[in-house]
Short mmCIF file of C-alpha atoms in Angstrom, two decimals:
data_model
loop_
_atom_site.label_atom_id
_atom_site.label_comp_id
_atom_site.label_asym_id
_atom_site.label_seq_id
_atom_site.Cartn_x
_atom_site.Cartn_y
_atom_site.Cartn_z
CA UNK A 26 48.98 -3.98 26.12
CA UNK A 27 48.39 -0.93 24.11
CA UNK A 28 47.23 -1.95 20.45
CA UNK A 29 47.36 -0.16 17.15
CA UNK A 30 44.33 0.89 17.84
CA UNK A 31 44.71 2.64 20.83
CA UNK A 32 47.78 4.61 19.13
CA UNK A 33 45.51 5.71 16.37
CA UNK A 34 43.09 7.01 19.16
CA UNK A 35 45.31 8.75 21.78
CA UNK A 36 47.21 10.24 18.35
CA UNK A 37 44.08 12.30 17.19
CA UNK A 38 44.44 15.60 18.61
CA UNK A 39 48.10 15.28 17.57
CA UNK A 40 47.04 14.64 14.02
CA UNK A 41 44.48 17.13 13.94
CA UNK A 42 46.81 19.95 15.28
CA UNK A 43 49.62 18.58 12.65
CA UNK A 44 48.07 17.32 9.60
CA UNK A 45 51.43 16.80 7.90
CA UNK A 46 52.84 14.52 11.05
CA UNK A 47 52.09 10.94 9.49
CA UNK A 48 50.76 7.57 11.41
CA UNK A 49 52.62 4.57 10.95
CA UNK A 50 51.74 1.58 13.30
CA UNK A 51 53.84 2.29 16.39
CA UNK A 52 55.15 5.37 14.88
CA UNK A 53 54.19 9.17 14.82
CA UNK A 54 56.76 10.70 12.03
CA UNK A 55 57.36 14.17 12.25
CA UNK A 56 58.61 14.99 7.96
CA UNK A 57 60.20 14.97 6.43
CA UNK A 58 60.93 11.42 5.64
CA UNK A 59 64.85 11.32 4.05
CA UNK A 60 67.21 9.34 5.08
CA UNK A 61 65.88 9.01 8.29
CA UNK A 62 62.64 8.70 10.56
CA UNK A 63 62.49 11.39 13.25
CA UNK A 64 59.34 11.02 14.92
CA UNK A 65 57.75 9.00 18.29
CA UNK A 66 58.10 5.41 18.90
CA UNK A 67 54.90 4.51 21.73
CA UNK A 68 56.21 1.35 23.46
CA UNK A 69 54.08 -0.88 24.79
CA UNK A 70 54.19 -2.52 28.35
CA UNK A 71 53.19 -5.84 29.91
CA UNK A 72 50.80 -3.64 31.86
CA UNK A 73 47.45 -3.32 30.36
CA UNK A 74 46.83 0.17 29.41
CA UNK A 75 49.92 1.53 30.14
CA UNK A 76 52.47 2.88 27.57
CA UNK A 77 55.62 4.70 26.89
CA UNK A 78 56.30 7.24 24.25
CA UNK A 79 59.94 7.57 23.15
CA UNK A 80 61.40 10.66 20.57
CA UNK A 81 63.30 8.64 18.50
CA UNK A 82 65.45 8.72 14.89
CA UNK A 83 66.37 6.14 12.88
CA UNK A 84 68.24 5.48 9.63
CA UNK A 85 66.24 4.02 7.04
CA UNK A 86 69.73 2.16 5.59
CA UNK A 87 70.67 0.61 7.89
CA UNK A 88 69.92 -3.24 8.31
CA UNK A 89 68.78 -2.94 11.99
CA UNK A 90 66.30 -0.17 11.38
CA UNK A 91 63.34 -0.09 13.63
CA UNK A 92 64.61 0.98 17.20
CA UNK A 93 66.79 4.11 16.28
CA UNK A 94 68.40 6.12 18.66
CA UNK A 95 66.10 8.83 21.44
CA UNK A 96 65.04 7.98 24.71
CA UNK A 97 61.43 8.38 26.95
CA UNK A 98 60.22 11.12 27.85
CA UNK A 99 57.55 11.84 31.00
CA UNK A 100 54.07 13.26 31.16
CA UNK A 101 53.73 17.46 31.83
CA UNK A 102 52.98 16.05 35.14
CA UNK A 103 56.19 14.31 35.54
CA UNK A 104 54.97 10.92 35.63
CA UNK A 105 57.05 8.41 34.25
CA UNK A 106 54.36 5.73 32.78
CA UNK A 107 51.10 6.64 30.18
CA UNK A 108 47.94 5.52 31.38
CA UNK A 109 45.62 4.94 28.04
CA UNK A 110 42.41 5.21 30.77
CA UNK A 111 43.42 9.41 31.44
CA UNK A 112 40.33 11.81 30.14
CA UNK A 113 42.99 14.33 29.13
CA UNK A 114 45.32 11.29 27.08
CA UNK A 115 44.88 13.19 23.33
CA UNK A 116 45.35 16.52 24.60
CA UNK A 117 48.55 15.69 26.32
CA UNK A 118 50.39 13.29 24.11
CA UNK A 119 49.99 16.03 21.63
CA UNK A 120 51.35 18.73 23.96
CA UNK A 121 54.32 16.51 24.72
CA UNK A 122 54.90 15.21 21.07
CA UNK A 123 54.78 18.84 19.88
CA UNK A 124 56.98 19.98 22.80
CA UNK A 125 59.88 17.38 22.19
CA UNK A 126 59.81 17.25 17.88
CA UNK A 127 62.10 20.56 18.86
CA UNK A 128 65.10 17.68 18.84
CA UNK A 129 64.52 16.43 15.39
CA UNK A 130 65.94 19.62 13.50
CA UNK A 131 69.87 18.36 14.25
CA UNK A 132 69.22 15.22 12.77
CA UNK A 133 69.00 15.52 8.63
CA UNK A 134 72.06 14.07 7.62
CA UNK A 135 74.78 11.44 8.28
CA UNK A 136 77.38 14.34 10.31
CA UNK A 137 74.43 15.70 12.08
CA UNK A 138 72.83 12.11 12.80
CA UNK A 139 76.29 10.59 14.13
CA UNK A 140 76.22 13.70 16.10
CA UNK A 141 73.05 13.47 17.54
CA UNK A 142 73.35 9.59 17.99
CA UNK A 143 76.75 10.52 20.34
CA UNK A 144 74.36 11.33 23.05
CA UNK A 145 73.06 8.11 23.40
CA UNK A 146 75.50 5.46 22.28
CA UNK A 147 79.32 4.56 21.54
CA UNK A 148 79.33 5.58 17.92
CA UNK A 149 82.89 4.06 17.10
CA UNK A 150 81.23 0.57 18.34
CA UNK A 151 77.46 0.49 18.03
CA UNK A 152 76.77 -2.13 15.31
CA UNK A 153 73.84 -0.10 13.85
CA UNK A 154 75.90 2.58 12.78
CA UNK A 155 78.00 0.35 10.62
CA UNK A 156 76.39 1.28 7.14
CA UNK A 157 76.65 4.87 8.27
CA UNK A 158 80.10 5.05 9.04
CA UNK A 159 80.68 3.68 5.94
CA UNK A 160 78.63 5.63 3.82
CA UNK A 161 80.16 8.86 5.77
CA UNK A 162 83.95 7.73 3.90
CA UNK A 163 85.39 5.77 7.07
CA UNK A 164 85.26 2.23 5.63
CA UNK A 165 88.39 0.77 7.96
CA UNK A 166 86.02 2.24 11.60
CA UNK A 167 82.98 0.55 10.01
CA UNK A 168 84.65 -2.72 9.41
CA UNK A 169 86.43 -2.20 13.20
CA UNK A 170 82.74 -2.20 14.75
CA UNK A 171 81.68 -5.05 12.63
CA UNK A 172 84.50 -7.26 12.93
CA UNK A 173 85.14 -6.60 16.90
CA UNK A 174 80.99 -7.83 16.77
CA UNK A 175 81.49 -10.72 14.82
CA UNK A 176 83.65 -11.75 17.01
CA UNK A 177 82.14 -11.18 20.21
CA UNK A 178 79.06 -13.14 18.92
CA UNK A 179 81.88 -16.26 18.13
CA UNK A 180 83.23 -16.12 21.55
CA UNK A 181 80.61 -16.71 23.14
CA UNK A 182 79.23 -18.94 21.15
CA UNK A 183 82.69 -20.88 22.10
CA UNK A 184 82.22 -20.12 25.50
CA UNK A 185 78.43 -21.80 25.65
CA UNK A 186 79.99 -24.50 24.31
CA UNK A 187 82.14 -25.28 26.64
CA UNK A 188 80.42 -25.09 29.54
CA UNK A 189 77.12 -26.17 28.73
CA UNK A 190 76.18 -29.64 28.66
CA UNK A 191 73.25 -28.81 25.77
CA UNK A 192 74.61 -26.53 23.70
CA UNK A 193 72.65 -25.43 20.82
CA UNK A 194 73.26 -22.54 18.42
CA UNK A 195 70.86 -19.65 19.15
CA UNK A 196 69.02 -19.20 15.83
CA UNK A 197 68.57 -15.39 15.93
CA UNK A 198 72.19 -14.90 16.82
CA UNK A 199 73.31 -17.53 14.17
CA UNK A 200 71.41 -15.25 10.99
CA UNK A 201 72.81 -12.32 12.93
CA UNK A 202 76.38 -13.92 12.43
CA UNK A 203 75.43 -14.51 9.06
CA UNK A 204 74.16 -10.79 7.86
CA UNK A 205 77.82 -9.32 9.64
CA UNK A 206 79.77 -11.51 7.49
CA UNK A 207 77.62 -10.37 3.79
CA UNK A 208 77.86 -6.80 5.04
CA UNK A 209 81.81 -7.39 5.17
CA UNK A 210 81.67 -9.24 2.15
CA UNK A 211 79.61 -5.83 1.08
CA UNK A 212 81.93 -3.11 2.77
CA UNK A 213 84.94 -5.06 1.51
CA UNK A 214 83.29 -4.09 -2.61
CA UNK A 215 83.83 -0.68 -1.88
CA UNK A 216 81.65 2.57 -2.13
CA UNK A 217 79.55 1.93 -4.92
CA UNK A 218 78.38 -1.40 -3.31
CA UNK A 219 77.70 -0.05 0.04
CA UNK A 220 75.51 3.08 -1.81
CA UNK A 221 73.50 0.25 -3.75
CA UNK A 222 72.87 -1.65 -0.18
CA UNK A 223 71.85 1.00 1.38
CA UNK A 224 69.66 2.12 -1.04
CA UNK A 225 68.17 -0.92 -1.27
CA UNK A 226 67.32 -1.30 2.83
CA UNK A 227 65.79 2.02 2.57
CA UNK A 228 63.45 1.48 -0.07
CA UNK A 229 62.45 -1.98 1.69
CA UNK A 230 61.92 0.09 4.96
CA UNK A 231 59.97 2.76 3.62
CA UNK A 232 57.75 0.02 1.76
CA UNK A 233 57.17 -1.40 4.94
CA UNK A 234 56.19 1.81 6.66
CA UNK A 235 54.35 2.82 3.49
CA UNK A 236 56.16 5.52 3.08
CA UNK A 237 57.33 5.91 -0.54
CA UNK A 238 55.38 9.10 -1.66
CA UNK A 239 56.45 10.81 1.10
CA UNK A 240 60.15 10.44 0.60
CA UNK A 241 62.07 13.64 -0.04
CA UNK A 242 65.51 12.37 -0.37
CA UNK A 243 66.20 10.16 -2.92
CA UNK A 244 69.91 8.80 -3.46
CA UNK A 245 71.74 11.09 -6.11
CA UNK A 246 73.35 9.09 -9.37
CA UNK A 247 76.72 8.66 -7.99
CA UNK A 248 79.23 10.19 -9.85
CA UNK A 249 81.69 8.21 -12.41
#
């Protein structure tokens, strides 16, 4: 399993060749840091020393930040899994990194990111785009995405119940449940409220990341 560690080493040359690129446990972020993280995600595998880099960005407001929206991408060689063991490992995650930030530049703000996030999702029903919708002026599509969730997570709830014999709540799904119904308590405030969320899950994210001084964007006084 490739370890923190290991990304730090096989990251180097990448580093070196872009001193402004920035570390971050799993990620590589290519700045700058606004709204969102545009960067490389390196996921790791049940196979020891094997790895996968993904181009990735992700919205720092919204409350399931950490995945983001990209996809894999192969070696020059065309080989579909890293090996951590390869002499020429540095040199080449570099070369790819460096060959694939190119996608990042179309992804700066919440038009362009919806845009960009088209390619690999459903954006009028992926629950991580909630906060974004809303935040774009489209409060009655973001409520739609949440509420059709909510209620998928209910029915099958029901479901399980019905035809299992044991049937116990799943924890993670229950305080997933739970966060859908305070952001629709949230959306259902109005604009100011949802600004003041979001705000507030982006400056817990980049705390997390450790990424406060090298925010660019920070939220303008809205208007009165």
């Amino acid at each position: 399993m490739t370890t923190t560690a290991d990304i730090k080493r096989i990251t180097r040359v990448a580093l070196q060749r872009n001193p402004h690129w920035i570390l971050r446990k799993q990620w590589l972020i290519v700045p700058p840091v606004n709204h969102y993280i545009c960067g490389f995600f390196f996921d790791r595998t049940s196979i020891a020393h094997y790895f996968h880099p993904n181009y990735r960005v992700a919205p720092l407001y919204e409350p399931e930040f950490g995945w983001g929206y990209g996809a894999r991408f192969e070696t020059s060689l065309g080989a579909e899994y890293w090996d951590m063991r390869d002499g020429n490992i540095e040199e080449e995650v570099a070369l790819r990194c460096e060959q694939e930030s190119a996608r990042f530049s179309c992804a700066r703000s919440l038009q362009s990111f919806l845009h960009y996030a088209a390619d690999f999702t459903n954006t009028k029903r992926q629950s991580s785009l909630i906060l974004t919708h809303a935040l774009m002026g489209n409060p009655l599509l973001a409520k739609k995405i949440l509420l059709e969730k909510l209620f998928e997570l209910e029915l099958e709830d029901w479901y399980r119940s019905q035809t299992w014999s044991h049937f116990k709540p799943d924890l993670p799904r229950v305080r997933w449940r739970r966060r859908l119904r305070r952001l629709l308590s949230i959306l259902n405030d109005g604009p100011a409220r949802v600004e003041a969320f979001a705000h507030t899950l982006e400056r817990i994210n980049l705390h997390k990341l450790d990424l406060e001084k090298h925010w660019t964007s920070p939220w303008s006084k809205r208007r009165r």
